[in-house]
N, CA, C and O atoms as a Tinker XYZ file with bonds, in Angstrom:
   412  protein
     1  N     10.778000   -3.131000   -9.431000    73     2
     2  CA    11.764000   -3.554000   -8.464000    64     1     3
     3  C     11.306000   -3.135000   -7.076000    63     2     4     5
     4  O     10.816000   -2.022000   -6.884000    81     3
     5  N     11.466000   -4.026000   -6.116000    73     3     6
     6  CA    10.976000   -3.767000   -4.770000    64     5     7
     7  C     11.975000   -4.291000   -3.752000    63     6     8     9
     8  O     12.459000   -5.417000   -3.875000    81     7
     9  N     12.286000   -3.480000   -2.746000    73     7    10
    10  CA    13.156000   -3.901000   -1.646000    64     9    11
    11  C     12.434000   -3.591000   -0.344000    63    10    12    13
    12  O     12.092000   -2.440000   -0.075000    81    11
    13  N     12.204000   -4.622000    0.463000    73    11    14
    14  CA    11.476000   -4.466000    1.722000    64    13    15
    15  C     12.407000   -4.765000    2.886000    63    14    16    17
    16  O     13.136000   -5.756000    2.870000    81    15
    17  N     12.378000   -3.897000    3.901000    73    15    18
    18  CA    13.101000   -4.120000    5.147000    64    17    19
    19  C     12.085000   -4.095000    6.275000    63    18    20    21
    20  O     11.438000   -3.073000    6.503000    81    19
    21  N     11.937000   -5.204000    6.983000    73    19    22
    22  CA    11.033000   -5.253000    8.131000    64    21    23
    23  C     11.805000   -4.757000    9.349000    63    22    24    25
    24  O     12.861000   -5.294000    9.683000    81    23
    25  N     11.273000   -3.727000   10.011000    73    23    26
    26  CA    11.928000   -3.137000   11.169000    64    25    27
    27  C     11.486000   -3.781000   12.468000    63    26    28    29
    28  O     12.250000   -3.828000   13.432000    81    27
    29  N     10.246000   -4.283000   12.502000    73    27    30
    30  CA     9.764000   -4.893000   13.727000    64    29    31
    31  C      8.284000   -5.202000   13.671000    63    30    32    33
    32  O      7.619000   -5.020000   12.651000    81    31
    33  N      7.794000   -5.672000   14.797000    73    31    34
    34  CA     6.395000   -6.047000   14.961000    64    33    35
    35  C      5.869000   -5.308000   16.185000    63    34    36    37
    36  O      6.524000   -5.291000   17.227000    81    35
    37  N      4.692000   -4.699000   16.066000    73    35    38
    38  CA     4.106000   -3.964000   17.180000    64    37    39
    39  C      2.597000   -4.167000   17.161000    63    38    40    41
    40  O      1.937000   -3.836000   16.176000    81    39
    41  N      2.052000   -4.705000   18.240000    73    39    42
    42  CA     0.607000   -4.911000   18.362000    64    41    43
    43  C      0.009000   -5.633000   17.160000    63    42    44    45
    44  O     -1.074000   -5.277000   16.697000    81    43
    45  N      0.705000   -6.642000   16.655000    73    43    46
    46  CA     0.209000   -7.442000   15.545000    64    45    47
    47  C      0.388000   -6.828000   14.170000    63    46    48    49
    48  O     -0.135000   -7.348000   13.185000    81    47
    49  N      1.120000   -5.729000   14.090000    73    47    50
    50  CA     1.377000   -5.082000   12.800000    64    49    51
    51  C      2.863000   -5.078000   12.483000    63    50    52    53
    52  O      3.705000   -4.933000   13.369000    81    51
    53  N      3.167000   -5.239000   11.197000    73    51    54
    54  CA     4.543000   -5.120000   10.724000    64    53    55
    55  C      4.876000   -3.652000   10.531000    63    54    56    57
    56  O      4.058000   -2.881000   10.029000    81    55
    57  N      6.074000   -3.271000   10.928000    73    55    58
    58  CA     6.593000   -1.935000   10.663000    64    57    59
    59  C      7.794000   -2.131000    9.756000    63    58    60    61
    60  O      8.686000   -2.923000   10.060000    81    59
    61  N      7.816000   -1.411000    8.645000    73    59    62
    62  CA     8.924000   -1.615000    7.727000    64    61    63
    63  C      9.091000   -0.490000    6.737000    63    62    64    65
    64  O      8.358000    0.498000    6.738000    81    63
    65  N     10.089000   -0.680000    5.888000    73    63    66
    66  CA    10.394000    0.251000    4.809000    64    65    67
    67  C     10.321000   -0.499000    3.498000    63    66    68    69
    68  O     10.735000   -1.656000    3.417000    81    67
    69  N      9.802000    0.143000    2.479000    73    67    70
    70  CA     9.784000   -0.452000    1.141000    64    69    71
    71  C     10.237000    0.610000    0.144000    63    70    72    73
    72  O      9.793000    1.757000    0.183000    81    71
    73  N     11.128000    0.200000   -0.744000    73    71    74
    74  CA    11.592000    1.067000   -1.829000    64    73    75
    75  C     11.207000    0.376000   -3.130000    63    74    76    77
    76  O     11.523000   -0.798000   -3.325000    81    75
    77  N     10.528000    1.093000   -4.020000    73    75    78
    78  CA    10.083000    0.460000   -5.259000    64    77    79
    79  C      9.944000    1.478000   -6.376000    63    78    80    81
    80  O      9.891000    2.686000   -6.148000    81    79
    81  N      9.888000    0.955000   -7.581000    73    79    82
    82  CA     9.570000    1.744000   -8.770000    64    81    83
    83  C      8.656000    0.872000   -9.622000    63    82    84    85
    84  O      8.776000   -0.353000   -9.604000    81    83
    85  N      7.766000    1.477000  -10.350000    73    83    86
    86  CA     6.824000    0.709000  -11.158000    64    85    87
    87  C      5.561000    0.366000  -10.400000    63    86    88    89
    88  O      5.519000    0.412000   -9.171000    81    87
    89  N      4.537000    0.023000  -11.152000    73    87    90
    90  CA     3.219000   -0.326000  -10.616000    64    89    91
    91  C      3.327000   -1.476000   -9.624000    63    90    92    93
    92  O      3.990000   -2.475000   -9.902000    81    91
    93  N      2.678000   -1.342000   -8.465000    73    91    94
    94  CA     2.650000   -2.428000   -7.486000    64    93    95
    95  C      1.458000   -3.345000   -7.758000    63    94    96    97
    96  O      0.529000   -2.977000   -8.477000    81    95
    97  N      1.498000   -4.526000   -7.181000    73    95    98
    98  CA     0.337000   -5.421000   -7.202000    64    97    99
    99  C     -0.767000   -4.783000   -6.359000    63    98   100   101
   100  O     -0.501000   -3.929000   -5.513000    81    99
   101  N     -2.001000   -5.206000   -6.599000    73    99   102
   102  CA    -3.091000   -4.823000   -5.706000    64   101   103
   103  C     -2.882000   -5.563000   -4.394000    63   102   104   105
   104  O     -2.397000   -6.694000   -4.388000    81   103
   105  N     -3.245000   -4.933000   -3.286000    73   103   106
   106  CA    -3.199000   -5.609000   -1.995000    64   105   107
   107  C     -4.317000   -5.082000   -1.117000    63   106   108   109
   108  O     -4.823000   -3.977000   -1.310000    81   107
   109  N     -4.689000   -5.911000   -0.142000    73   107   110
   110  CA    -5.658000   -5.473000    0.868000    64   109   111
   111  C     -5.335000   -6.167000    2.176000    63   110   112   113
   112  O     -4.681000   -7.210000    2.208000    81   111
   113  N     -5.818000   -5.554000    3.270000    73   111   114
   114  CA    -5.497000   -6.024000    4.611000    64   113   115
   115  C     -6.794000   -6.133000    5.424000    63   114   116   117
   116  O     -7.197000   -5.169000    6.074000    81   115
   117  N     -7.452000   -7.307000    5.391000    73   115   118
   118  CA    -8.721000   -7.480000    6.098000    64   117   119
   119  C     -8.623000   -7.321000    7.619000    63   118   120   121
   120  O     -9.633000   -7.071000    8.277000    81   119
   121  N     -7.420000   -7.462000    8.183000    73   119   122
   122  CA    -7.268000   -7.410000    9.638000    64   121   123
   123  C     -7.132000   -5.990000   10.191000    63   122   124   125
   124  O     -7.142000   -5.810000   11.408000    81   123
   125  N     -7.006000   -4.983000    9.330000    73   123   126
   126  CA    -6.889000   -3.617000    9.848000    64   125   127
   127  C     -6.421000   -2.621000    8.807000    63   126   128   129
   128  O     -6.067000   -2.985000    7.685000    81   127
   129  N     -6.427000   -1.351000    9.203000    73   127   130
   130  CA    -5.962000   -0.277000    8.334000    64   129   131
   131  C     -4.456000   -0.400000    8.093000    63   130   132   133
   132  O     -3.737000   -1.013000    8.882000    81   131
   133  N     -3.992000    0.194000    6.988000    73   131   134
   134  CA    -2.557000    0.281000    6.715000    64   133   135
   135  C     -2.156000    1.751000    6.734000    63   134   136   137
   136  O     -2.824000    2.596000    6.139000    81   135
   137  N     -1.059000    2.045000    7.424000    73   135   138
   138  CA    -0.509000    3.396000    7.491000    64   137   139
   139  C      0.703000    3.471000    6.576000    63   138   140   141
   140  O      1.587000    2.617000    6.646000    81   139
   141  N      0.751000    4.481000    5.720000    73   139   142
   142  CA     1.877000    4.701000    4.817000    64   141   143
   143  C      2.425000    6.106000    5.045000    63   142   144   145
   144  O      1.666000    7.075000    5.089000    81   143
   145  N      3.742000    6.213000    5.188000    73   143   146
   146  CA     4.400000    7.518000    5.280000    64   145   147
   147  C      5.424000    7.572000    4.158000    63   146   148   149
   148  O      6.388000    6.807000    4.157000    81   147
   149  N      5.220000    8.468000    3.209000    73   147   150
   150  CA     6.116000    8.584000    2.064000    64   149   151
   151  C      7.366000    9.335000    2.525000    63   150   152   153
   152  O      7.297000   10.494000    2.933000    81   151
   153  N      8.507000    8.651000    2.451000    73   151   154
   154  CA     9.766000    9.242000    2.903000    64   153   155
   155  C     10.515000    9.940000    1.771000    63   154   156   157
   156  O     11.155000   10.968000    1.992000    81   155
   157  N     10.439000    9.391000    0.570000    73   155   158
   158  CA    11.127000    9.979000   -0.582000    64   157   159
   159  C     10.354000    9.640000   -1.844000    63   158   160   161
   160  O      9.826000    8.537000   -1.980000    81   159
   161  N     10.289000   10.588000   -2.763000    73   159   162
   162  CA     9.615000   10.347000   -4.032000    64   161   163
   163  C      8.162000   10.788000   -4.023000    63   162   164   165
   164  O      7.701000   11.491000   -3.123000    81   163
   165  N      7.461000   10.348000   -5.056000    73   163   166
   166  CA     6.056000   10.716000   -5.266000    64   165   167
   167  C      5.352000    9.503000   -5.858000    63   166   168   169
   168  O      5.867000    8.877000   -6.784000    81   167
   169  N      4.177000    9.167000   -5.327000    73   167   170
   170  CA     3.445000    8.002000   -5.807000    64   169   171
   171  C      1.967000    8.334000   -5.980000    63   170   172   173
   172  O      1.420000    9.192000   -5.288000    81   171
   173  N      1.342000    7.643000   -6.909000    73   171   174
   174  CA    -0.089000    7.792000   -7.170000    64   173   175
   175  C     -0.765000    6.544000   -6.612000    63   174   176   177
   176  O     -0.431000    5.425000   -7.001000    81   175
   177  N     -1.710000    6.737000   -5.703000    73   175   178
   178  CA    -2.361000    5.636000   -4.997000    64   177   179
   179  C     -3.802000    5.526000   -5.477000    63   178   180   181
   180  O     -4.517000    6.523000   -5.566000    81   179
   181  N     -4.217000    4.300000   -5.786000    73   179   182
   182  CA    -5.609000    4.023000   -6.137000    64   181   183
   183  C     -6.177000    3.092000   -5.082000    63   182   184   185
   184  O     -5.597000    2.045000   -4.793000    81   183
   185  N     -7.315000    3.470000   -4.504000    73   183   186
   186  CA    -8.025000    2.656000   -3.518000    64   185   187
   187  C     -9.383000    2.311000   -4.118000    63   186   188   189
   188  O    -10.123000    3.203000   -4.533000    81   187
   189  N     -9.713000    1.026000   -4.166000    73   187   190
   190  CA   -10.996000    0.583000   -4.722000    64   189   191
   191  C    -12.048000    0.592000   -3.619000    63   190   192   193
   192  O    -12.232000   -0.398000   -2.911000    81   191
   193  N    -12.733000    1.723000   -3.483000    73   191   194
   194  CA   -13.767000    1.906000   -2.463000    64   193   195
   195  C    -15.124000    1.475000   -3.012000    63   194   196   197
   196  O    -15.274000    1.284000   -4.219000    81   195
   197  N    -16.108000    1.321000   -2.135000    73   195   198
   198  CA   -17.449000    0.886000   -2.546000    64   197   199
   199  C    -18.077000    1.836000   -3.556000    63   198   200   201
   200  O    -18.773000    1.388000   -4.467000    81   199
   201  N    -17.848000    3.129000   -3.416000    73   199   202
   202  CA   -18.432000    4.116000   -4.318000    64   201   203
   203  C    -17.655000    4.315000   -5.604000    63   202   204   205
   204  O    -18.025000    5.155000   -6.425000    81   203
   205  N    -16.588000    3.561000   -5.795000    73   203   206
   206  CA   -15.745000    3.690000   -6.981000    64   205   207
   207  C    -14.306000    3.954000   -6.592000    63   206   208   209
   208  O    -14.012000    4.211000   -5.424000    81   207
   209  N    -13.404000    3.892000   -7.563000    73   207   210
   210  CA   -11.989000    4.097000   -7.267000    64   209   211
   211  C    -11.706000    5.512000   -6.755000    63   210   212   213
   212  O    -12.252000    6.488000   -7.268000    81   211
   213  N    -10.860000    5.608000   -5.752000    73   211   214
   214  CA   -10.368000    6.889000   -5.251000    64   213   215
   215  C     -8.899000    6.964000   -5.652000    63   214   216   217
   216  O     -8.133000    6.037000   -5.389000    81   215
   217  N     -8.507000    8.059000   -6.285000    73   215   218
   218  CA    -7.121000    8.227000   -6.728000    64   217   219
   219  C     -6.560000    9.507000   -6.129000    63   218   220   221
   220  O     -7.210000   10.552000   -6.144000    81   219
   221  N     -5.352000    9.413000   -5.604000    73   219   222
   222  CA    -4.699000   10.603000   -5.084000    64   221   223
   223  C     -3.192000   10.442000   -5.163000    63   222   224   225
   224  O     -2.678000    9.341000   -5.358000    81   223
   225  N     -2.499000   11.549000   -5.011000    73   223   226
   226  CA    -1.045000   11.586000   -5.103000    64   225   227
   227  C     -0.471000   11.876000   -3.728000    63   226   228   229
   228  O     -0.986000   12.722000   -2.997000    81   227
   229  N      0.601000   11.169000   -3.380000    73   227   230
   230  CA     1.286000   11.377000   -2.103000    64   229   231
   231  C      2.767000   11.609000   -2.383000    63   230   232   233
   232  O      3.394000   10.861000   -3.133000    81   231
   233  N      3.314000   12.653000   -1.774000    73   231   234
   234  CA     4.718000   13.005000   -1.952000    64   233   235
   235  C      5.463000   12.852000   -0.635000    63   234   236   237
   236  O      4.856000   12.633000    0.413000    81   235
   237  N      6.786000   12.969000   -0.700000    73   235   238
   238  CA     7.619000   12.879000    0.498000    64   237   239
   239  C      7.050000   13.773000    1.596000    63   238   240   241
   240  O      6.756000   14.946000    1.364000    81   239
   241  N      6.900000   13.213000    2.783000    73   239   242
   242  CA     6.327000   13.923000    3.916000    64   241   243
   243  C      4.849000   13.643000    4.124000    63   242   244   245
   244  O      4.310000   13.952000    5.186000    81   243
   245  N      4.185000   13.065000    3.133000    73   243   246
   246  CA     2.752000   12.752000    3.235000    64   245   247
   247  C      2.527000   11.472000    4.027000    63   246   248   249
   248  O      3.352000   10.558000    4.013000    81   247
   249  N      1.402000   11.426000    4.710000    73   247   250
   250  CA     0.973000   10.211000    5.401000    64   249   251
   251  C     -0.414000    9.845000    4.890000    63   250   252   253
   252  O     -1.253000   10.714000    4.652000    81   251
   253  N     -0.642000    8.543000    4.724000    73   251   254
   254  CA    -1.900000    8.038000    4.169000    64   253   255
   255  C     -2.357000    6.858000    5.019000    63   254   256   257
   256  O     -1.542000    6.027000    5.420000    81   255
   257  N     -3.651000    6.783000    5.294000    73   255   258
   258  CA    -4.230000    5.604000    5.936000    64   257   259
   259  C     -5.168000    4.950000    4.926000    63   258   260   261
   260  O     -6.125000    5.567000    4.458000    81   259
   261  N     -4.878000    3.689000    4.597000    73   259   262
   262  CA    -5.738000    2.913000    3.696000    64   261   263
   263  C     -6.681000    2.098000    4.583000    63   262   264   265
   264  O     -6.217000    1.295000    5.391000    81   263
   265  N     -7.995000    2.290000    4.447000    73   263   266
   266  CA    -8.945000    1.590000    5.310000    64   265   267
   267  C     -8.901000    0.063000    5.172000    63   266   268   269
   268  O     -8.614000   -0.478000    4.105000    81   267
   269  N     -9.186000   -0.586000    6.254000    73   267   270
   270  CA    -9.241000   -2.049000    6.349000    64   269   271
   271  C    -10.026000   -2.646000    5.186000    63   270   272   273
   272  O    -11.126000   -2.202000    4.857000    81   271
   273  N     -9.426000   -3.670000    4.573000    73   271   274
   274  CA   -10.133000   -4.469000    3.585000    64   273   275
   275  C    -10.261000   -3.901000    2.185000    63   274   276   277
   276  O    -10.802000   -4.577000    1.309000    81   275
   277  N     -9.784000   -2.683000    1.934000    73   275   278
   278  CA    -9.924000   -2.101000    0.599000    64   277   279
   279  C     -8.688000   -2.401000   -0.252000    63   278   280   281
   280  O     -7.552000   -2.220000    0.187000    81   279
   281  N     -8.938000   -2.864000   -1.473000    73   279   282
   282  CA    -7.842000   -3.107000   -2.414000    64   281   283
   283  C     -7.194000   -1.777000   -2.761000    63   282   284   285
   284  O     -7.882000   -0.776000   -2.962000    81   283
   285  N     -5.861000   -1.770000   -2.831000    73   283   286
   286  CA    -5.131000   -0.560000   -3.188000    64   285   287
   287  C     -3.844000   -0.913000   -3.924000    63   286   288   289
   288  O     -3.298000   -2.007000   -3.781000    81   287
   289  N     -3.381000    0.045000   -4.711000    73   287   290
   290  CA    -2.176000   -0.133000   -5.515000    64   289   291
   291  C     -1.494000    1.219000   -5.651000    63   290   292   293
   292  O     -2.123000    2.265000   -5.490000    81   291
   293  N     -0.196000    1.186000   -5.951000    73   291   294
   294  CA     0.565000    2.419000   -6.129000    64   293   295
   295  C      1.329000    2.399000   -7.445000    63   294   296   297
   296  O      1.741000    1.345000   -7.929000    81   295
   297  N      1.508000    3.580000   -8.010000    73   295   298
   298  CA     2.324000    3.738000   -9.215000    64   297   299
   299  C      3.161000    5.005000   -9.040000    63   298   300   301
   300  O      2.650000    6.110000   -9.227000    81   299
   301  N      4.437000    4.861000   -8.687000    73   299   302
   302  CA     5.274000    6.035000   -8.458000    64   301   303
   303  C      5.746000    6.675000   -9.758000    63   302   304   305
   304  O      5.799000    6.022000  -10.800000    81   303
   305  N      6.090000    7.961000   -9.685000    73   303   306
   306  CA     6.675000    8.648000  -10.838000    64   305   307
   307  C      8.044000    8.062000  -11.161000    63   306   308   309
   308  O      8.407000    7.903000  -12.327000    81   307
   309  N      8.789000    7.748000  -10.123000    73   307   310
   310  CA    10.092000    7.086000  -10.245000    64   309   311
   311  C     10.249000    6.257000   -8.974000    63   310   312   313
   312  O      9.263000    5.703000   -8.488000    81   311
   313  N     11.429000    6.157000   -8.432000    73   311   314
   314  CA    11.595000    5.369000   -7.202000    64   313   315
   315  C     10.983000    6.107000   -6.012000    63   314   316   317
   316  O     11.093000    7.328000   -5.902000    81   315
   317  N     10.343000    5.356000   -5.133000    73   315   318
   318  CA     9.724000    5.920000   -3.936000    64   317   319
   319  C     10.112000    5.058000   -2.739000    63   318   320   321
   320  O     10.270000    3.843000   -2.860000    81   319
   321  N     10.264000    5.702000   -1.584000    73   319   322
   322  CA    10.544000    4.990000   -0.335000    64   321   323
   323  C      9.422000    5.306000    0.640000    63   322   324   325
   324  O      9.088000    6.470000    0.863000    81   323
   325  N      8.844000    4.261000    1.217000    73   323   326
   326  CA     7.691000    4.399000    2.099000    64   325   327
   327  C      7.907000    3.609000    3.381000    63   326   328   329
   328  O      8.388000    2.477000    3.346000    81   327
   329  N      7.550000    4.212000    4.521000    73   327   330
   330  CA     7.462000    3.466000    5.770000    64   329   331
   331  C      6.027000    2.976000    5.868000    63   330   332   333
   332  O      5.094000    3.728000    5.586000    81   331
   333  N      5.841000    1.714000    6.267000    73   331   334
   334  CA     4.492000    1.176000    6.388000    64   333   335
   335  C      4.283000    0.544000    7.753000    63   334   336   337
   336  O      5.215000    0.027000    8.370000    81   335
   337  N      3.050000    0.598000    8.207000    73   335   338
   338  CA     2.590000   -0.156000    9.373000    64   337   339
   339  C      1.340000   -0.865000    8.890000    63   338   340   341
   340  O      0.331000   -0.231000    8.580000    81   339
   341  N      1.416000   -2.194000    8.830000    73   339   342
   342  CA     0.338000   -2.967000    8.220000    64   341   343
   343  C      0.068000   -4.228000    9.028000    63   342   344   345
   344  O      1.005000   -4.801000    9.585000    81   343
   345  N     -1.181000   -4.678000    9.111000    73   343   346
   346  CA    -1.471000   -5.913000    9.835000    64   345   347
   347  C     -0.599000   -7.062000    9.324000    63   346   348   349
   348  O     -0.444000   -7.253000    8.118000    81   347
   349  N     -0.040000   -7.815000   10.255000    73   347   350
   350  CA     0.874000   -8.905000    9.888000    64   349   351
   351  C      0.138000  -10.115000    9.317000    63   350   352   353
   352  O      0.717000  -10.877000    8.543000    81   351
   353  N     -1.110000  -10.298000    9.681000    73   351   354
   354  CA    -1.839000  -11.510000    9.264000    64   353   355
   355  C     -2.917000  -11.186000    8.235000    63   354   356   357
   356  O     -3.561000  -10.139000    8.295000    81   355
   357  N     -3.099000  -12.102000    7.297000    73   355   358
   358  CA    -4.249000  -12.068000    6.402000    64   357   359
   359  C     -4.172000  -11.166000    5.193000    63   358   360   361
   360  O     -5.162000  -11.041000    4.472000    81   359
   361  N     -3.042000  -10.533000    4.940000    73   359   362
   362  CA    -2.947000   -9.658000    3.767000    64   361   363
   363  C     -3.047000  -10.470000    2.486000    63   362   364   365
   364  O     -2.596000  -11.613000    2.424000    81   363
   365  N     -3.648000   -9.862000    1.457000    73   363   366
   366  CA    -3.823000  -10.521000    0.163000    64   365   367
   367  C     -3.219000   -9.651000   -0.924000    63   366   368   369
   368  O     -3.210000   -8.424000   -0.819000    81   367
   369  N     -2.707000  -10.304000   -1.985000    73   367   370
   370  CA    -2.155000   -9.603000   -3.151000    64   369   371
   371  C     -2.780000  -10.174000   -4.415000    63   370   372   373
   372  O     -3.134000  -11.351000   -4.467000    81   371
   373  N     -2.912000   -9.326000   -5.436000    73   371   374
   374  CA    -3.477000   -9.760000   -6.709000    64   373   375
   375  C     -2.825000   -8.981000   -7.846000    63   374   376   377
   376  O     -2.538000   -7.791000   -7.718000    81   375
   377  N     -2.599000   -9.671000   -8.955000    73   375   378
   378  CA    -2.076000   -9.032000  -10.163000    64   377   379
   379  C     -3.183000   -8.818000  -11.204000    63   378   380   381
   380  O     -2.904000   -8.366000  -12.314000    81   379
   381  N     -4.440000   -9.142000  -10.853000    73   379   382
   382  CA    -5.554000   -8.941000  -11.778000    64   381   383
   383  C     -5.753000   -7.454000  -12.058000    63   382   384   385
   384  O     -5.360000   -6.602000  -11.261000    81   383
   385  N     -6.364000   -7.156000  -13.192000    73   383   386
   386  CA    -6.696000   -5.770000  -13.515000    64   385   387
   387  C     -7.657000   -5.207000  -12.466000    63   386   388   389
   388  O     -7.498000   -4.072000  -12.017000    81   387
   389  N     -8.659000   -6.012000  -12.078000    73   387   390
   390  CA    -9.588000   -5.648000  -11.009000    64   389   391
   391  C     -9.649000   -6.816000  -10.032000    63   390   392   393
   392  O    -10.286000   -7.827000  -10.329000    81   391
   393  N     -9.006000   -6.703000   -8.880000    73   391   394
   394  CA    -8.936000   -7.826000   -7.940000    64   393   395
   395  C    -10.270000   -8.179000   -7.291000    63   394   396   397
   396  O    -10.379000   -9.217000   -6.638000    81   395
   397  N    -11.283000   -7.338000   -7.459000    73   395   398
   398  CA   -12.598000   -7.622000   -6.868000    64   397   399
   399  C    -13.390000   -8.627000   -7.685000    63   398   400   401
   400  O    -14.376000   -9.181000   -7.198000    81   399
   401  N    -12.967000   -8.872000   -8.933000    73   399   402
   402  CA   -13.672000   -9.784000   -9.833000    64   401   403
   403  C    -13.178000  -11.205000   -9.598000    63   402   404   405
   404  O    -11.977000  -11.469000   -9.662000    81   403
   405  N    -14.103000  -12.117000   -9.327000    73   403   406
   406  CA   -13.741000  -13.522000   -9.085000    64   405   407
   407  C    -13.224000  -14.170000  -10.362000    63   406   408   409
   408  O    -13.582000  -13.783000  -11.475000    81   407
   409  N    -12.359000  -15.184000  -10.160000    73   407   410
   410  CA   -11.865000  -15.973000  -11.293000    64   409   411
   411  C    -10.662000  -15.427000  -11.832000    63   410   412
   412  O    -10.112000  -15.969000  -12.790000    81   411
């Protein structure tokens, strides 16, 4: 379940809040980095970097920057609320097991 509230637009990036539980789709933002600030809950973030997957945990109060163009996904322990600042144009989503694989 996912609830998104867009708060505004600043310098070509969306600023908003998202509340969700359960595994998210993979996403990437070729137009720039994405900033995430965990407001409530705890989530496990996987970033598919060139050297292999990077996995880390972010809890309420944590801030994370996901580098431009890297596929990433989250899996919270339960419900999590996150503030995001993400490029408004060109974002991609995938439900594939590995979104880097064509087809």
